[in-house]
Coordinates of C-alpha atoms in Angstrom, one line a residue:
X28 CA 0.0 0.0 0.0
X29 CA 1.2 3.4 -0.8
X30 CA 2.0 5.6 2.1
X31 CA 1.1 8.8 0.3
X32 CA -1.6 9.6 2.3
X33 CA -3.2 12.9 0.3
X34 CA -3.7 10.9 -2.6
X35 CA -5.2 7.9 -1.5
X36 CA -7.6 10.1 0.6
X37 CA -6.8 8.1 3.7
X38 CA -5.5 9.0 7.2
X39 CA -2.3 10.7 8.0
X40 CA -1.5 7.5 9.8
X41 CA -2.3 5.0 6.9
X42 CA -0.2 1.9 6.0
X43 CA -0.3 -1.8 5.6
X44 CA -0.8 -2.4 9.4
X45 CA -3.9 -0.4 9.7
X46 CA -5.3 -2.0 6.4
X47 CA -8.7 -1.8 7.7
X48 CA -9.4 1.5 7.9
X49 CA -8.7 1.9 4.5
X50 CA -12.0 1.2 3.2
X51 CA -13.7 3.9 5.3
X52 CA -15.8 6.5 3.2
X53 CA -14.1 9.5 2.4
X54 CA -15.1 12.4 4.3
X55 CA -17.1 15.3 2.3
X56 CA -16.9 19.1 3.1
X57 CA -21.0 20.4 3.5
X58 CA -21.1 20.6 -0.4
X59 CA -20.1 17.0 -0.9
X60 CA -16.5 17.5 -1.9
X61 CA -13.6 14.8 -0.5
X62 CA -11.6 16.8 2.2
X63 CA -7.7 16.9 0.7
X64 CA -6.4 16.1 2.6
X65 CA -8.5 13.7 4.5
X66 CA -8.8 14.8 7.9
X67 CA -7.4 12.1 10.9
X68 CA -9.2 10.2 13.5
X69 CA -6.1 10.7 15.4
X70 CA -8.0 11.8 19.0
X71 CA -5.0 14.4 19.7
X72 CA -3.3 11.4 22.6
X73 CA -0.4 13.8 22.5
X74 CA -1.7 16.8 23.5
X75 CA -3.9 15.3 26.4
X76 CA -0.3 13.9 27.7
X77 CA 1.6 16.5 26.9
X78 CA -0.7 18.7 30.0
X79 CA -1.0 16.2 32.3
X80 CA 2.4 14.8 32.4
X81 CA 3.9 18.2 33.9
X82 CA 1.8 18.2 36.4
X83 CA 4.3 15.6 37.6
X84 CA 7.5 17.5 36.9
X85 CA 6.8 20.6 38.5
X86 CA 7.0 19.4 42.1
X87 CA 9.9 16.8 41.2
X88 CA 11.8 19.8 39.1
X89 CA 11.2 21.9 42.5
X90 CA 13.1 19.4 45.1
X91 CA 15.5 17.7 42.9
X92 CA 16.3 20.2 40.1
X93 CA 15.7 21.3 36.4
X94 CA 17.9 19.5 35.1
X95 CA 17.0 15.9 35.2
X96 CA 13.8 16.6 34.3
X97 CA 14.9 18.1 30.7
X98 CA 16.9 15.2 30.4
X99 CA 14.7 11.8 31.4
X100 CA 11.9 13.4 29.9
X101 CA 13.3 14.1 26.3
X102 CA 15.5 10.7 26.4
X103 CA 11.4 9.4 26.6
X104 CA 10.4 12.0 23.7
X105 CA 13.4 10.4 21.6
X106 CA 12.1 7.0 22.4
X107 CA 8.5 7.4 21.5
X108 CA 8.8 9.8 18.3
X109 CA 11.4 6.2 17.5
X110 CA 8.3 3.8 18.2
X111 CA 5.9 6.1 16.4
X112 CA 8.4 5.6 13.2
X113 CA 8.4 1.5 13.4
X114 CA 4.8 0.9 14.9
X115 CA 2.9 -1.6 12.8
X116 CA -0.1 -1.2 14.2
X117 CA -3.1 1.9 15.3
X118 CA -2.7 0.6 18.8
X119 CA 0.9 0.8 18.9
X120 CA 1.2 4.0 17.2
X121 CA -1.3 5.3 20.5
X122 CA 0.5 4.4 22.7
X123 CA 3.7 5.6 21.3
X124 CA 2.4 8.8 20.9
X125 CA 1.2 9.0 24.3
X126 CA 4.5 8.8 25.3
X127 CA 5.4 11.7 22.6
X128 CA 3.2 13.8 24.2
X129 CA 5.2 12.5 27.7
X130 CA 8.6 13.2 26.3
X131 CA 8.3 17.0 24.9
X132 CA 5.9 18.1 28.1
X133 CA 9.3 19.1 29.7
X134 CA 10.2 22.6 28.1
X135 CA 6.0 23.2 28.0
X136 CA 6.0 22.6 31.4
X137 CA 8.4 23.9 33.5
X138 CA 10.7 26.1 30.8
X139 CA 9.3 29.5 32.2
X140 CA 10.6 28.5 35.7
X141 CA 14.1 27.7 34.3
X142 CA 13.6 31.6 33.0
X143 CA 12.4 32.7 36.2
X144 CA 15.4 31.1 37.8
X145 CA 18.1 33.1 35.7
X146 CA 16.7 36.4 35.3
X147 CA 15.8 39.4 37.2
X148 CA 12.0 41.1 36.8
X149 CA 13.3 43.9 35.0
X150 CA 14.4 41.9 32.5
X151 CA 11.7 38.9 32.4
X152 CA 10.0 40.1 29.9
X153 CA 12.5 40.0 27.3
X154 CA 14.1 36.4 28.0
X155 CA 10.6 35.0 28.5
X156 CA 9.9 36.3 25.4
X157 CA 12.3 34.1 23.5
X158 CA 10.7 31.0 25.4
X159 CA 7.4 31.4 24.6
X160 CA 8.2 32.2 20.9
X161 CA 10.2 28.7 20.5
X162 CA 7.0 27.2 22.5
X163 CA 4.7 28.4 20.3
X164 CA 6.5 28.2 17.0
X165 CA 7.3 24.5 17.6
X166 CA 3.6 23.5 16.4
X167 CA 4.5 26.3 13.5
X168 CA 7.0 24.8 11.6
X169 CA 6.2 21.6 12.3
X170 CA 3.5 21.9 10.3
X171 CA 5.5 23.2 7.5
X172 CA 8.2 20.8 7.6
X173 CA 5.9 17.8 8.0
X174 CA 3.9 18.7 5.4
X175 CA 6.6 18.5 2.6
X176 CA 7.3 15.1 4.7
X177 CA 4.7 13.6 4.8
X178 CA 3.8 14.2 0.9
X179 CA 7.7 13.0 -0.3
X180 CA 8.8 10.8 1.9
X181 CA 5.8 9.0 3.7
X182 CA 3.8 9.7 7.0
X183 CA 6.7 8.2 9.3
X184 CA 9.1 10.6 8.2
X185 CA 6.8 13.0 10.0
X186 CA 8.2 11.2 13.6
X187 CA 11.6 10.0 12.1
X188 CA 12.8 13.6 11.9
X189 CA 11.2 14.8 15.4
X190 CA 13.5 11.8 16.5
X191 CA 16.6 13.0 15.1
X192 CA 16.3 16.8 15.7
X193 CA 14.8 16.2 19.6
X194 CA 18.1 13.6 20.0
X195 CA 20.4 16.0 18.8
X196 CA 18.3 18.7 21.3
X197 CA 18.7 15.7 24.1
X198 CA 22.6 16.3 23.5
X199 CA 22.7 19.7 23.9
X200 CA 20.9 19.3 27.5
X201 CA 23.2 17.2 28.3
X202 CA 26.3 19.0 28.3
X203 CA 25.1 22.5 28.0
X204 CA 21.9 23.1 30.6
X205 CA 23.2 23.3 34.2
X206 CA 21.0 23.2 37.1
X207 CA 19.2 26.2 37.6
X208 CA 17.2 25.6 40.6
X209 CA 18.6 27.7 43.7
X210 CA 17.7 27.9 47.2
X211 CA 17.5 31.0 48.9
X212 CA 16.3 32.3 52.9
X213 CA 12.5 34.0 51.7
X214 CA 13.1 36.9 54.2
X215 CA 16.7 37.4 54.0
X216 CA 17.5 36.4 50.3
X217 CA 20.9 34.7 51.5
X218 CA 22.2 31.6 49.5
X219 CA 21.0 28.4 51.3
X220 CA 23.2 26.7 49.2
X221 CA 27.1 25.7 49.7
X222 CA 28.8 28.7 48.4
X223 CA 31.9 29.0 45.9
X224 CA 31.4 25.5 44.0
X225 CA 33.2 24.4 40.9
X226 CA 30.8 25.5 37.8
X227 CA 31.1 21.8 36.8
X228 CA 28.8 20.4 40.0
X229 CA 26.1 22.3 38.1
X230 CA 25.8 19.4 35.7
X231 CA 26.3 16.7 37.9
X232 CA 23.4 14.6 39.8
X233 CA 23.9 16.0 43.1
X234 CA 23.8 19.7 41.6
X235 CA 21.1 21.3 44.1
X236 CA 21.0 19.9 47.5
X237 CA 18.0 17.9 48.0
X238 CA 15.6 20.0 51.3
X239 CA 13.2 17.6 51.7
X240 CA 11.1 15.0 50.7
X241 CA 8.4 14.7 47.9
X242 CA 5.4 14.7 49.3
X243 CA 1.8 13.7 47.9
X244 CA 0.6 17.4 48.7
X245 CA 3.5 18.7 46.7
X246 CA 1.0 17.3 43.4
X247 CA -1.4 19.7 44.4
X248 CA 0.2 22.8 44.6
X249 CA -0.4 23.5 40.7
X250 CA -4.3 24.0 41.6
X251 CA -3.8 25.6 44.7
X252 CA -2.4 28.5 42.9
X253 CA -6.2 29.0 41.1
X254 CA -7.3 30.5 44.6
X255 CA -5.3 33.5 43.5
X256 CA -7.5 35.5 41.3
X257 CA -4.4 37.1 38.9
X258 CA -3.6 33.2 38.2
X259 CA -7.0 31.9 37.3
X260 CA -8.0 35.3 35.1
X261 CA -5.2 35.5 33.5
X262 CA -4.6 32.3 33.0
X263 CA -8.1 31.2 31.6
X264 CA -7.4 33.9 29.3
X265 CA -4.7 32.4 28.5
X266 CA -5.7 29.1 27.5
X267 CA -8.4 30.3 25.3
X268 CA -6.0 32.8 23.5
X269 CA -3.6 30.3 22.5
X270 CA -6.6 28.1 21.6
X271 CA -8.3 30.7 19.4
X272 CA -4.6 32.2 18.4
X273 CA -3.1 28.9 17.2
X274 CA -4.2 25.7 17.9
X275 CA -7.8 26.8 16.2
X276 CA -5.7 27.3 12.2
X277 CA -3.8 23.7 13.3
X278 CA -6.7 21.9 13.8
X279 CA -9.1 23.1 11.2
X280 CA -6.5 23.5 8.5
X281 CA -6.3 20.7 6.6
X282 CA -10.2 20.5 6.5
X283 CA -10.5 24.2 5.2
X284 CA -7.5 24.5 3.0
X285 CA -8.0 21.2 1.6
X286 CA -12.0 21.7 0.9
X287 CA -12.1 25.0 -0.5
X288 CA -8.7 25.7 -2.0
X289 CA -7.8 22.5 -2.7
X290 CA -4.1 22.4 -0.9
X291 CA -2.4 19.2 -0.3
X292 CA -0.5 18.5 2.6
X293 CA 2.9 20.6 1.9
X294 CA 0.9 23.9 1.2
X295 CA -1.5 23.0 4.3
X296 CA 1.6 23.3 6.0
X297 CA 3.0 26.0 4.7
X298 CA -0.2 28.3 4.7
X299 CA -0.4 27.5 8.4
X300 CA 2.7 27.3 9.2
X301 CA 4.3 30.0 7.6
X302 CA 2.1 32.6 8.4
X303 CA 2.0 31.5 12.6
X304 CA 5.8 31.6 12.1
X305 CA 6.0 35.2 10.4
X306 CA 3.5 36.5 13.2
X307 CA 4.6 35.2 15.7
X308 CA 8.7 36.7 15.4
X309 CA 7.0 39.8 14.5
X310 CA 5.1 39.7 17.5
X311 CA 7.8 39.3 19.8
X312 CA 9.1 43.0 19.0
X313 CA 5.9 44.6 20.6
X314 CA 6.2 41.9 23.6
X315 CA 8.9 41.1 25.7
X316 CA 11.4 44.2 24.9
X317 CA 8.2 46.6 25.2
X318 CA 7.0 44.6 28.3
X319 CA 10.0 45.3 29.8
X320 CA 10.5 49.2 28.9
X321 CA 6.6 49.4 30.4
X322 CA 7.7 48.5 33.9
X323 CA 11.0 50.6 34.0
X324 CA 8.7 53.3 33.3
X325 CA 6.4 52.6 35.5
X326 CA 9.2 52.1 38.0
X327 CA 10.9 55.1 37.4
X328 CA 7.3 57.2 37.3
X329 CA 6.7 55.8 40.9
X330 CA 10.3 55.8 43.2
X331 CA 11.5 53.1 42.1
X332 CA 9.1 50.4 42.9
X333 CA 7.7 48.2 40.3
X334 CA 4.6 46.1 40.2
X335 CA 4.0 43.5 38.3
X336 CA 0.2 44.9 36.9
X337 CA 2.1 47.4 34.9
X338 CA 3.2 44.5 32.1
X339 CA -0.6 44.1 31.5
X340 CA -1.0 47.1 29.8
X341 CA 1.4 46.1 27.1
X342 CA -1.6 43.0 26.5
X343 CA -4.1 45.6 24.6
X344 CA -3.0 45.5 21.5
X345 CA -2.7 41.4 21.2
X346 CA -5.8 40.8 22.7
X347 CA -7.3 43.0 19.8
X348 CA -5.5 41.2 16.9
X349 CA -6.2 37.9 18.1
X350 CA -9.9 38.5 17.8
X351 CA -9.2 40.4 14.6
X352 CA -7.2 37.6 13.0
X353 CA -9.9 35.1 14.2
X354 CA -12.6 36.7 12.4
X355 CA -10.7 37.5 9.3
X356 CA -9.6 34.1 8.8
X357 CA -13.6 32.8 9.2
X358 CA -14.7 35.7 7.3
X359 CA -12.6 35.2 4.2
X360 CA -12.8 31.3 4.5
X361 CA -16.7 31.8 4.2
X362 CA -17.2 34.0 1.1
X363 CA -14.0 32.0 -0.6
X364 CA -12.1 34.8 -1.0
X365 CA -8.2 34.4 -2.0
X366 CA -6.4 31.9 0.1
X367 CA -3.9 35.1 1.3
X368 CA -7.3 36.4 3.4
X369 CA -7.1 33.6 5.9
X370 CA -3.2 33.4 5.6
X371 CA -3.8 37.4 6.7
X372 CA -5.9 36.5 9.5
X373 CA -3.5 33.8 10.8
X374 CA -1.1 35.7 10.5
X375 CA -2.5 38.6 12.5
X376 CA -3.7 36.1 15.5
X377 CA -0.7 34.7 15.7
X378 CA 0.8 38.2 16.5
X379 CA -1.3 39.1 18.6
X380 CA -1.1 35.9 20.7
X381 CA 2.9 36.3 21.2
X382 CA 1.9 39.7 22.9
X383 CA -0.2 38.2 25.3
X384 CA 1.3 35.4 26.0
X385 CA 4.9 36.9 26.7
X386 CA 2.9 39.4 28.8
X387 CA 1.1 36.9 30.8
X388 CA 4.2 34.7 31.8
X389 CA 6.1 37.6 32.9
X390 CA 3.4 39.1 34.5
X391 CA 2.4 35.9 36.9
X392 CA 6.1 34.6 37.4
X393 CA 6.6 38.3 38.2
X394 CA 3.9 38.1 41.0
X395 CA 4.4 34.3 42.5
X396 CA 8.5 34.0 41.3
X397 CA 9.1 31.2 44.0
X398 CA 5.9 29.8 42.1
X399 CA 7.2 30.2 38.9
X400 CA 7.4 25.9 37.9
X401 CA 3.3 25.8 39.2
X402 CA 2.5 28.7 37.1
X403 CA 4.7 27.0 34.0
X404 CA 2.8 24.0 34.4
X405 CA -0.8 25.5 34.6
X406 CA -0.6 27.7 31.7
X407 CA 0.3 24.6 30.0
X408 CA -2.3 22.4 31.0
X409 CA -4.9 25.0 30.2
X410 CA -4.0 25.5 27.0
X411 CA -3.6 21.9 26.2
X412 CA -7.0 20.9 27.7
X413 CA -8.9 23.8 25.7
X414 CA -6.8 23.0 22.6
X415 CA -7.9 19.4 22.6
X416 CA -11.5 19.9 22.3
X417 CA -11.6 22.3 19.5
X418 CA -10.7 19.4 16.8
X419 CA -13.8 17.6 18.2
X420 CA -16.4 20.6 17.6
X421 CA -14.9 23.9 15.3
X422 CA -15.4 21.9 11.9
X423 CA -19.1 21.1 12.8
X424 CA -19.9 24.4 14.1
X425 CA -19.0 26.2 10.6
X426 CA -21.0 23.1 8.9
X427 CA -24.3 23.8 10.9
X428 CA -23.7 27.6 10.8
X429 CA -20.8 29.3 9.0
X430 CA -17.0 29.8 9.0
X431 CA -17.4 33.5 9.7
X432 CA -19.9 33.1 12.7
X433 CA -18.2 29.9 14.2
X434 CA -14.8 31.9 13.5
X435 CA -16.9 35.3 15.5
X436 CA -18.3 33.5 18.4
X437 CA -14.6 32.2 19.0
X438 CA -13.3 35.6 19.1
X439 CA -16.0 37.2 21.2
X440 CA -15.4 34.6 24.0
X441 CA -11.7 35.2 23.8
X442 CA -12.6 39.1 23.9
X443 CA -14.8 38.4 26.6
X444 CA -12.5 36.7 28.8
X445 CA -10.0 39.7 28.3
X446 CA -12.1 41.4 30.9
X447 CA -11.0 39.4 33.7
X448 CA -7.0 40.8 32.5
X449 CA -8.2 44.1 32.7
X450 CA -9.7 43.6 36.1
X451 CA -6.3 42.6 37.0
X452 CA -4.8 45.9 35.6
X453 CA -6.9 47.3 38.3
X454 CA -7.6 45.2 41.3
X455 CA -4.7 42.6 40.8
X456 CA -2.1 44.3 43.5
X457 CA -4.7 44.6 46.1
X458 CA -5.9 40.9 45.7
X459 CA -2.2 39.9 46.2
X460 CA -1.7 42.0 49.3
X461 CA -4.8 40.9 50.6
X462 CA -4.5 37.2 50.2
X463 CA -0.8 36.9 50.5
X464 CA 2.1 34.8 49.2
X465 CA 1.8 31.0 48.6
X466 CA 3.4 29.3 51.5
X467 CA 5.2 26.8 49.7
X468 CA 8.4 26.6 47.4
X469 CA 8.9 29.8 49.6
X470 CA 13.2 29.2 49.2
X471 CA 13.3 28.5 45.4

């Protein structure tokens, strides 16, 4: 059997092994057109993995260090994007990509506390910048690169090269990430750590002295952080923004592209991918660099003291472009217009959601910094859950109504939930004051 997939209008993960879905009707767009290319029955395993698993890393990472996190978990992404490549059968290729969705949750999970750990507030922004753009332009080019993949090569090439380029990334953590986890008195901000060791400890086992046990209540300290209302508004936010910003074009691409301007895979890929990727760098030059210059003016306008709300106003103009890009793209995907409309509209979205989301991390890991790996790891799984579901429904909401007011109601809830940020903007110091600091993870 040919593992072309786009022109035997099968599923991304057809072969011999999985013969028997092969005779499966082709699925029709609502005028009775084959999809090209033929949208999966893949239920999105890796992305329900890839939330819950650092749930578990977060309170490992904040006893026993960074560092042997990056590495275990991505020797296990290496592994699984491997099994994915051989598996000869559906069940099989589950379960190995379950464990992809294990092995990359690392850098999703707890890569804004490793920033948090090297860099002062005043220059958060900036640094967590650059994180969140290689977190969110992962999915980007992915896309593009998998696309031309999957079209010359076969559908395993499209976990063959993930296995090769997150190896060679396994090698660099290896001999060039050092611990970064360091303990510290909470009211005196003295080292609690054995002073003047050789820089080569930091990449040894025994890096970061181990304080304490693990403890079952450590696993719940991710949730307990909802109770603080900056966390839970801005982090539902969020979740829905990166949803509606990125995961929404990902999901629904191949369906649209391939129903109404006929795309194969490669120029799925690079319509989506392309444009997320463009809008996303360009992004990043009204985020972190002008989050930062917002608080040293807001610092210097006020004695000297900065607070953390004042990286919120630098949101405004992404949460408008994310709800413009959103409606554009369904707008110009309803009355067929040239593909470049929705390529515009991604485009735009995905600007706007790099100014957000560099905003938001600084702006909570400013507020709860000893917290930084629970806030890391709850951003993630929000966005992961949300992202998951909107495969399931988006397609048959445009069918039943259309892609302009499926595409709409989308952005209004996203627009919606930007109220709870700007309540933040204004109430968001006094409900820290009032309900205090988390008392846990109080020395990291």
């Amino acid at each position: 059997m040919n593992d072309d997939v786009e022109s035997k209008g099968y599923s991304e993960h057809q072969d011999d092994a999985t013969k028997s879905e092969s005779d499966a009707p082709l699925k029709l767009d609502p005028h009775g057109y084959p999809l090209r290319p033929q949208p999966t029955n893949d239920p999105k395993v890796p992305i329900v993995f890839a939330g819950a698993a650092p749930l578990l890393w977060s309170p490992i990472s904040n006893i026993y260090g960074r560092r042997p996190i990056f590495i275990l978990v991505t020797a296990i992404g290496v592994a699984a994007h491997a099994a994915c490549g051989a598996a000869s059968t559906w069940t099989g290729l589950m379960v190995a990509r379950a464990f992809v969705g294990i092995g990359t949750s690392a850098g999703m999970g707890i890569g804004a506390c490793v920033v948090a750990d090297l860099y002062f507030m005043h220059e958060r922004g900036k640094y967590m910048g650059i994180f969140v753009v290689f977190v969110t332009n992962g999915a980007h080019l992915a896309a593009v690169v998998g696309g031309f993949a999957a079209k010359t090569a076969g559908f395993r090439y499209c976990y063959w090269i993930p296995a090769m380029i997150l190896g060679a990334t396994w090698l660099v953590l290896l001999f060039g990430l050092p611990e970064t986890l360091y303990h510290r008195d909470h009211t005196t901000g003295q080292s609690l750590q054995t002073p003047n060791q050789p820089w080569i400890k930091l990449f040894l086992p025994n890096a970061v002295p181990v304080r304490r046990k693990l403890k079952l209540r450590d696993f719940t300290h991710v949730f307990l952080m909802l109770k603080y209302p900056s966390v839970l508004l801005c982090g539902t936010y969020y979740s829905i923004s990166f949803g509606v910003g990125s995961v929404l074009y990902a999901v629904t691409g191949a369906a649209v592209f391939g129903s109404i301007y006929h795309f194969d895979t490669s120029q799925v890929g690079m319509a989506i991918g392309l444009s997320t990727f463009v809008g996303t760098l360009l992004g990043e030059l009204l985020a972190g660099p002008v989050s930062d210059r917002i608080l040293y003016l807001y610092r210097k306008a006020h004695g000297g003291v900065a607070k953390p709300e004042a990286r919120l106003q630098g949101t405004w103009p992404g949460a408008f472009l994310i709800v413009a890009g959103v409606i554009i793209e369904g707008v110009t995907l309803q009355y067929k217009t040239h593909w470049s409309g929705p390529v515009m509209g991604i485009g735009i979205g995905a600007f706007g959601l790099q100014i957000v989301s560099t905003n938001i991390y600084a702006y909570l890991t400013d507020c709860y910094k000893p917290q930084a790996s629970e806030i890391s790891t709850l951003l993630n799984f929000g966005r992961q859950v949300f992202s998951f579901t909107l495969g399931f429904y988006m397609i048959p909401f445009a069918e039943e109504t259309t892609y302009g007011i499926a595409w709409m109601v989308m952005g209004l809830i996203d627009a919606f939930l930007f109220l709870g940020v700007i309540a933040c903007m204004w109430r968001g110091e006094q409900w820290r004051h009032a309900l205090g600091a988390p008392n846990f993870d109080k020395d990291i």
